[in-house]
Amino acid sequence: MATTATATASDAATPGSMGDVRRSNLALVLGTVAQSPAGFHLTRAQIAAATGLTKASVSSIVLDLLEAGILHEIGLNPQGERGRPGVGLELNPARGVMGMEINVDYIAAGATSLSGAVVVQEIRERDNRDTASAPVMAALASLAAEVRAAAAAKGMEVLGGGLAVPGLVDAGSATVITAPNLGWVDVKLDVARLLPGLPLGVTLFNEANAAALAELAHGPHRKQDFLFISGEVGVGGGLVIRSELFTGPEGHAGEVGHIVVDPEGRPCSCGGTGCLETIAGQDAIFAAAGIEGKRQARSESMSALVEALAAEKPDAVLAVQRAGRSLGVAIASTSRVTNIRAVVLGGHFAVLEHWLRPPLVESLSKYAPGKVLPKNITTAAVGEGGALLGAAGSVVRSLLEAPHRLHS
């Protein structure tokens, strides 16, 4: 995990800036420990050598981070040291964060360590369509409390959390600007009630962006540039360029689900017409396949669809083929504008990839030949919990960049 903090070898500072230098050095030391290879525990001397800080300065900073509970001493590390081995350091495994998600047909919560390992995760199916935010948040708060208690039983203290929702958000004010499939417009969420009393609080994220960040951190190939497409009731997108999430001037870039793929098509929940979501969204596919998705649990509807596809039932096959072709049109348009050459499919697109891929590849070769090669279309490595991992990981990154929030 990267940190933007910098420091000089002499730890010099102009008068009045010592607090800022101290904060930067806290982040520098913590980031150096966080970036060390798995199984390799840096010592204070190795951190000093890697950062250019003095050994005395590193020792003082490490003491602060130990007292804050962010770092943990682990045995002796003989690697790379002359003479007496030093004490190794790692991110404290007894501290963690929580990722939470509100989606159209489920809520979820999961606790992870500071290094990103999932400790507890729960997904609960719940129809949130056109439901006021208060009961949804109450249900999520209850689930979060259960997960927090389960994490505590395993010896982990949760420091803060991230909440992912399928819509445009203003994280600063914890406001959902619009989440059409939930029926929410300009809804301010009381995120503090989800995890009361925690030092890092709770931060709001867009669901697809959070999942894209999880893929960036945990994906096997660690692509630097890719388009993540999240398939749920709605269709979301997260655009990663040079290993950074690109959100545009107002933070809302990547809305691939509302690219128009059929100008004469059906009205969309966003107010437009013929968006990708109206053809490739989960409910749209269920309806076209003759499956009553809204009248039964999400898992039951998806199982019924997969069974119908395996049995080669015409309505199901045609519904997924049309979704694949439309997805290809949207990816072709996006690749022309952004020059993105890799795509990661998440949500139901990953589940349906076997049947979705042929029409998708055919569509891409027709509308954007050579732009996105079939080998560069992959499914999400993080699975169903991508938004949880991404939201939790973003909270960890913010801690690595500003550990003084816990120390102070």
Coordinates of C-alpha atoms in Angstrom, one line a residue:
M1 CA 0.0 0.0 0.0
A2 CA 1.4 3.3 -1.0
T3 CA 1.9 6.4 1.1
T4 CA 2.5 9.9 -0.2
A5 CA 4.5 11.0 2.9
T6 CA 8.1 12.3 2.4
A7 CA 10.9 13.2 4.7
T8 CA 14.6 14.2 4.6
A9 CA 17.5 12.3 6.0
S10 CA 18.2 15.0 8.6
D11 CA 14.5 15.3 9.7
A12 CA 15.0 19.0 9.2
A13 CA 12.1 21.5 9.4
T14 CA 11.6 25.1 9.4
P15 CA 10.3 26.8 12.6
G16 CA 6.6 26.1 13.1
S17 CA 6.4 23.0 10.9
M18 CA 7.7 20.4 13.3
G19 CA 4.1 19.0 13.8
D20 CA 3.7 18.5 10.0
V21 CA 7.2 16.9 9.7
R22 CA 6.3 14.5 12.6
R23 CA 3.1 13.5 10.9
S24 CA 4.8 13.0 7.6
N25 CA 7.4 10.8 9.2
L26 CA 4.8 8.8 11.1
A27 CA 3.2 8.0 7.7
L28 CA 6.6 7.3 6.1
V29 CA 7.6 4.8 8.7
L30 CA 4.1 3.1 8.8
G31 CA 4.0 3.0 5.0
T32 CA 7.4 1.4 4.8
V33 CA 6.3 -1.4 7.2
A34 CA 3.1 -1.9 5.3
Q35 CA 4.9 -2.2 1.9
S36 CA 7.4 -4.8 3.1
P37 CA 7.0 -8.3 1.4
A38 CA 4.8 -10.8 3.1
G39 CA 6.6 -12.7 5.8
F40 CA 9.4 -10.1 6.0
H41 CA 9.3 -8.0 9.1
L42 CA 11.5 -4.9 9.0
T43 CA 13.5 -3.8 12.0
R44 CA 14.0 -0.2 13.1
A45 CA 17.5 -0.2 11.6
Q46 CA 16.2 -1.4 8.2
I47 CA 13.4 1.2 8.3
A48 CA 16.0 3.9 9.0
A49 CA 18.1 2.7 6.0
A50 CA 15.1 2.5 3.7
T51 CA 13.7 5.9 4.6
G52 CA 16.8 8.0 5.3
L53 CA 15.6 8.9 8.7
T54 CA 17.9 8.7 11.7
K55 CA 17.8 5.6 13.9
A56 CA 16.8 7.7 16.9
S57 CA 14.0 9.3 14.9
V58 CA 12.7 5.9 13.7
S59 CA 12.8 4.5 17.2
S60 CA 10.8 7.4 18.6
I61 CA 8.2 7.1 15.7
V62 CA 7.9 3.3 16.1
L63 CA 7.3 3.8 19.8
D64 CA 4.4 6.2 19.0
L65 CA 3.0 3.7 16.5
L66 CA 3.3 0.9 19.0
E67 CA 1.5 2.9 21.6
A68 CA -1.3 3.8 19.1
G69 CA -1.7 0.1 18.5
I70 CA -1.0 0.3 14.8
L71 CA 2.3 -1.6 14.8
H72 CA 3.2 -4.8 16.6
E73 CA 6.6 -6.3 17.4
I74 CA 7.2 -9.8 16.2
G75 CA 10.2 -11.8 17.2
L76 CA 13.7 -11.2 15.9
N77 CA 14.6 -10.6 12.3
P78 CA 18.1 -11.8 11.3
Q79 CA 17.6 -11.0 7.6
G80 CA 19.7 -8.2 6.1
E81 CA 21.3 -7.3 9.4
R82 CA 24.9 -7.5 10.7
G83 CA 25.6 -8.6 14.2
R84 CA 22.7 -8.9 16.6
P85 CA 19.3 -9.4 15.0
G86 CA 16.7 -6.7 15.6
V87 CA 13.0 -6.9 16.5
G88 CA 10.7 -7.2 13.5
L89 CA 7.7 -5.0 13.0
E90 CA 4.3 -5.6 11.3
L91 CA 0.9 -4.1 11.1
N92 CA -0.9 -5.0 14.3
P93 CA -3.0 -8.1 13.5
A94 CA -5.2 -7.3 16.5
R95 CA -6.5 -4.1 14.8
G96 CA -8.7 -4.0 11.8
V97 CA -11.4 -2.1 9.8
M98 CA -14.8 -3.0 8.5
G99 CA -16.2 -2.8 5.0
M100 CA -20.0 -2.6 4.6
E101 CA -22.3 -2.5 1.6
I102 CA -25.9 -1.6 0.9
N103 CA -27.1 -2.9 -2.4
V104 CA -30.5 -3.2 -4.0
D105 CA -31.2 -6.8 -2.8
Y106 CA -28.7 -7.3 0.1
I107 CA -26.7 -5.8 2.8
A108 CA -23.2 -7.0 3.9
A109 CA -20.5 -6.4 6.4
G110 CA -17.0 -7.8 6.8
A111 CA -14.0 -7.1 9.1
T112 CA -10.5 -7.3 7.7
S113 CA -7.1 -6.9 9.2
L114 CA -5.0 -3.9 8.4
S115 CA -3.1 -6.0 5.9
G116 CA -6.4 -6.9 4.1
A117 CA -7.1 -10.4 5.3
V118 CA -10.8 -11.1 5.8
V119 CA -11.6 -12.1 9.4
V120 CA -15.4 -12.2 9.4
Q121 CA -17.9 -11.6 6.6
E122 CA -21.7 -11.7 6.4
I123 CA -24.1 -11.1 3.5
R124 CA -27.8 -10.9 4.2
E125 CA -30.4 -10.8 1.4
R126 CA -32.8 -7.9 1.9
D127 CA -35.0 -6.1 -0.6
N128 CA -34.0 -2.4 -0.4
R129 CA -35.8 -1.2 -3.5
D130 CA -37.7 2.1 -2.9
T131 CA -37.1 1.8 0.9
A132 CA -36.3 4.8 3.1
S133 CA -32.8 4.9 4.2
A134 CA -33.6 4.7 8.0
P135 CA -34.7 1.1 8.1
V136 CA -31.9 0.0 5.7
M137 CA -29.3 1.7 7.9
A138 CA -30.9 0.2 11.0
A139 CA -30.6 -3.3 9.5
L140 CA -27.0 -2.7 8.5
A141 CA -26.1 -1.3 11.9
S142 CA -27.5 -4.5 13.5
L143 CA -25.4 -6.6 11.0
A144 CA -22.3 -4.5 11.6
A145 CA -22.7 -5.0 15.4
E146 CA -22.8 -8.7 14.9
V147 CA -19.7 -8.7 12.7
R148 CA -17.9 -6.4 15.1
A149 CA -18.6 -8.7 18.0
A150 CA -17.5 -11.7 16.0
A151 CA -14.2 -9.9 15.2
A152 CA -13.7 -9.0 18.8
A153 CA -14.2 -12.7 19.7
K154 CA -11.3 -13.4 17.4
G155 CA -9.2 -10.8 19.1
M156 CA -9.6 -8.0 16.7
E157 CA -10.5 -4.4 17.5
V158 CA -12.2 -2.5 14.7
L159 CA -10.9 1.0 14.2
G160 CA -13.3 2.3 11.6
G161 CA -15.1 1.4 8.4
G162 CA -16.2 2.2 4.9
L163 CA -19.7 1.9 3.5
A164 CA -20.3 1.2 -0.2
V165 CA -23.6 2.0 -2.0
P166 CA -24.7 1.7 -5.6
G167 CA -24.9 5.3 -6.5
L168 CA -23.2 8.7 -6.8
V169 CA -22.0 9.9 -3.4
D170 CA -20.5 12.9 -1.7
A171 CA -18.2 11.3 0.9
G172 CA -17.5 14.6 2.6
S173 CA -21.1 15.0 3.7
A174 CA -21.9 11.3 3.8
T175 CA -24.7 12.0 1.2
V176 CA -26.0 9.7 -1.5
I177 CA -26.6 12.1 -4.3
T178 CA -28.5 9.6 -6.3
A179 CA -29.0 5.9 -6.2
P180 CA -31.8 5.2 -8.7
N181 CA -32.3 1.6 -8.0
L182 CA -32.7 2.3 -4.3
G183 CA -34.9 5.3 -5.0
W184 CA -32.6 7.6 -3.0
V185 CA -31.9 11.2 -4.0
D186 CA -29.9 13.6 -1.9
V187 CA -30.1 11.3 1.1
K188 CA -27.7 12.1 4.0
L189 CA -26.8 9.0 5.9
D190 CA -26.0 8.9 9.6
V191 CA -22.9 6.7 9.0
A192 CA -21.6 7.1 12.5
R193 CA -24.5 5.0 13.9
L194 CA -23.1 2.0 12.0
L195 CA -19.9 1.8 14.1
P196 CA -20.4 4.1 17.0
G197 CA -17.4 5.2 19.1
L198 CA -14.6 4.3 16.6
P199 CA -11.6 6.6 16.1
L200 CA -11.6 6.5 12.3
G201 CA -15.4 6.8 11.9
V202 CA -17.1 5.6 8.7
T203 CA -16.5 6.8 5.2
L204 CA -19.0 6.6 2.3
F205 CA -17.9 5.1 -1.1
N206 CA -19.4 4.3 -4.5
E207 CA -19.8 0.5 -4.7
A208 CA -18.2 0.0 -8.1
N209 CA -15.3 2.3 -7.3
A210 CA -14.7 0.4 -4.1
A211 CA -14.8 -3.0 -5.9
A212 CA -12.3 -1.6 -8.5
L213 CA -9.9 -0.6 -5.7
A214 CA -10.2 -4.1 -4.3
E215 CA -9.3 -5.6 -7.6
L216 CA -6.4 -3.3 -7.9
A217 CA -5.1 -4.4 -4.5
H218 CA -5.9 -8.1 -4.7
G219 CA -6.0 -9.0 -8.4
P220 CA -3.5 -11.6 -9.5
H221 CA -2.0 -9.5 -12.3
R222 CA -2.1 -6.1 -10.6
K223 CA -3.1 -4.4 -13.9
Q224 CA -2.2 -0.7 -13.9
D225 CA -5.1 0.3 -16.3
F226 CA -8.4 -1.4 -16.4
L227 CA -12.2 -0.8 -16.4
F228 CA -14.0 -2.7 -13.6
I229 CA -17.7 -3.4 -14.4
S230 CA -19.9 -4.4 -11.5
G231 CA -23.1 -6.3 -12.4
E232 CA -25.9 -6.1 -9.8
V233 CA -29.5 -4.9 -10.2
G234 CA -27.7 -1.8 -11.6
V235 CA -24.5 -1.8 -13.6
G236 CA -21.6 0.2 -12.1
G237 CA -18.1 1.0 -13.3
G238 CA -14.7 1.9 -11.8
L239 CA -11.9 3.3 -14.0
V240 CA -8.3 2.6 -12.9
I241 CA -5.6 4.5 -14.7
R242 CA -1.9 4.1 -13.8
S243 CA -2.9 2.3 -10.6
E244 CA -5.1 5.1 -9.5
L245 CA -8.9 5.3 -9.4
F246 CA -10.0 7.9 -11.9
T247 CA -13.2 9.6 -10.8
G248 CA -13.3 12.8 -12.9
P249 CA -13.7 16.4 -11.9
E250 CA -16.8 15.8 -9.7
G251 CA -15.9 12.2 -8.7
H252 CA -18.6 10.5 -10.8
A253 CA -16.6 9.1 -13.8
G254 CA -17.0 5.5 -14.7
E255 CA -20.8 5.3 -14.9
V256 CA -20.7 2.7 -17.7
G257 CA -24.1 1.3 -16.7
H258 CA -25.7 4.5 -18.2
I259 CA -23.9 4.5 -21.5
V260 CA -26.7 4.4 -24.1
V261 CA -26.6 1.1 -26.1
D262 CA -30.1 1.2 -27.5
P263 CA -31.4 4.8 -28.3
E264 CA -34.9 3.4 -28.9
G265 CA -34.8 1.2 -25.8
R266 CA -36.5 1.1 -22.4
P267 CA -36.6 4.0 -19.9
C268 CA -33.8 3.7 -17.3
S269 CA -34.0 4.4 -13.6
C270 CA -31.5 7.3 -14.1
G271 CA -34.1 9.1 -16.3
G272 CA -32.4 8.3 -19.6
T273 CA -33.4 5.8 -22.3
G274 CA -31.7 2.7 -23.5
C275 CA -28.9 2.5 -21.0
L276 CA -26.8 -0.6 -20.6
E277 CA -28.4 -1.3 -17.3
T278 CA -31.8 -1.7 -19.0
I279 CA -30.5 -4.7 -20.9
A280 CA -27.6 -6.1 -18.8
G281 CA -28.7 -5.3 -15.3
Q282 CA -29.6 -8.2 -13.1
D283 CA -33.4 -7.6 -13.1
A284 CA -33.4 -6.9 -16.8
I285 CA -31.8 -10.2 -17.5
F286 CA -34.1 -12.1 -15.2
A287 CA -37.2 -10.5 -16.8
A288 CA -36.0 -11.3 -20.3
A289 CA -35.2 -14.8 -19.3
G290 CA -38.7 -15.3 -17.8
I291 CA -37.4 -15.5 -14.2
E292 CA -39.3 -13.6 -11.5
G293 CA -36.2 -12.0 -9.9
K294 CA -38.1 -9.5 -7.7
R295 CA -40.4 -12.2 -6.2
Q296 CA -37.7 -14.4 -4.8
A297 CA -34.3 -14.2 -3.2
R298 CA -31.4 -13.0 -5.4
S299 CA -29.5 -16.3 -5.0
E300 CA -32.6 -18.3 -6.0
S301 CA -33.1 -16.2 -9.1
M302 CA -29.5 -16.5 -10.1
S303 CA -29.5 -20.3 -9.6
A304 CA -32.6 -20.5 -11.7
L305 CA -31.0 -18.5 -14.5
V306 CA -27.8 -20.6 -14.4
E307 CA -29.9 -23.8 -14.6
A308 CA -31.9 -22.4 -17.5
L309 CA -28.7 -21.5 -19.3
A310 CA -27.2 -25.0 -18.7
A311 CA -30.4 -26.5 -20.1
E312 CA -30.1 -24.2 -23.1
K313 CA -33.6 -22.7 -22.6
P314 CA -34.1 -20.2 -25.4
D315 CA -35.3 -17.2 -23.4
A316 CA -32.4 -17.4 -20.9
V317 CA -29.8 -17.9 -23.7
L318 CA -31.2 -15.0 -25.7
A319 CA -31.4 -12.7 -22.6
V320 CA -27.7 -13.3 -21.7
Q321 CA -26.6 -13.1 -25.3
R322 CA -28.3 -9.7 -25.7
A323 CA -26.7 -8.5 -22.4
G324 CA -23.3 -9.7 -23.7
R325 CA -23.6 -7.8 -27.0
S326 CA -24.8 -4.7 -25.2
L327 CA -21.9 -4.9 -22.7
G328 CA -19.6 -5.2 -25.7
V329 CA -21.0 -2.0 -27.2
A330 CA -20.5 -0.1 -23.9
I331 CA -17.0 -1.4 -23.5
A332 CA -16.2 -0.5 -27.1
S333 CA -17.4 3.1 -26.5
T334 CA -15.4 3.4 -23.2
S335 CA -12.2 2.0 -24.8
R336 CA -12.4 4.5 -27.6
V337 CA -12.6 7.4 -25.1
T338 CA -10.2 6.2 -22.4
N339 CA -7.9 3.9 -24.4
I340 CA -8.4 1.2 -21.7
R341 CA -7.3 -2.2 -23.0
A342 CA -8.3 -4.4 -20.1
V343 CA -11.7 -5.2 -18.5
V344 CA -12.6 -6.9 -15.2
L345 CA -16.1 -8.3 -14.8
G346 CA -17.7 -8.5 -11.4
G347 CA -21.0 -9.4 -9.9
H348 CA -23.4 -11.4 -12.1
F349 CA -21.2 -10.8 -15.1
A350 CA -18.6 -13.0 -13.5
V351 CA -21.2 -15.6 -12.6
L352 CA -22.5 -15.6 -16.2
E353 CA -19.1 -15.2 -17.9
H354 CA -19.3 -18.7 -19.6
W355 CA -22.4 -17.7 -21.6
L356 CA -21.7 -13.9 -21.7
R357 CA -18.2 -14.0 -23.1
P358 CA -18.9 -15.2 -26.7
P359 CA -21.4 -12.4 -27.6
L360 CA -19.3 -9.9 -25.7
V361 CA -16.1 -10.7 -27.6
E362 CA -18.0 -10.8 -30.9
S363 CA -19.5 -7.3 -30.2
L364 CA -16.2 -5.9 -29.2
S365 CA -14.5 -7.2 -32.3
K366 CA -17.3 -5.5 -34.4
Y367 CA -17.4 -2.1 -32.7
A368 CA -13.8 -1.7 -31.5
P369 CA -11.6 -4.2 -33.3
G370 CA -8.2 -4.7 -31.6
K371 CA -8.9 -2.3 -28.7
V372 CA -9.7 -4.9 -26.0
L373 CA -8.3 -8.4 -26.7
P374 CA -10.3 -11.4 -25.4
K375 CA -7.3 -12.4 -23.1
N376 CA -7.7 -9.0 -21.4
I377 CA -11.3 -9.6 -20.4
T378 CA -11.1 -11.3 -17.0
T379 CA -13.4 -11.9 -14.0
A380 CA -12.9 -10.4 -10.6
A381 CA -10.4 -12.1 -8.4
V382 CA -12.0 -10.8 -5.2
G383 CA -15.4 -12.4 -5.9
E384 CA -18.7 -11.2 -4.3
G385 CA -17.0 -9.3 -1.5
G386 CA -15.2 -6.8 -3.7
A387 CA -17.0 -3.7 -2.5
L388 CA -16.4 -4.7 1.1
L389 CA -12.7 -5.2 0.6
G390 CA -12.4 -2.0 -1.4
A391 CA -14.2 0.1 1.2
A392 CA -12.2 -1.4 4.0
G393 CA -8.9 -1.1 2.1
S394 CA -9.6 2.6 1.4
V395 CA -10.0 3.2 5.2
V396 CA -6.6 1.4 5.8
R397 CA -5.0 3.6 3.1
S398 CA -6.3 6.7 4.8
L399 CA -4.8 5.5 8.1
L400 CA -1.4 4.8 6.4
E401 CA -1.4 8.3 5.0
A402 CA -2.4 9.9 8.3
P403 CA -1.6 7.7 11.3
H404 CA -1.5 10.7 13.6
R405 CA -5.3 10.5 13.7
L406 CA -4.9 7.5 16.0
H407 CA -1.8 8.7 17.8
S408 CA -3.2 12.1 18.6

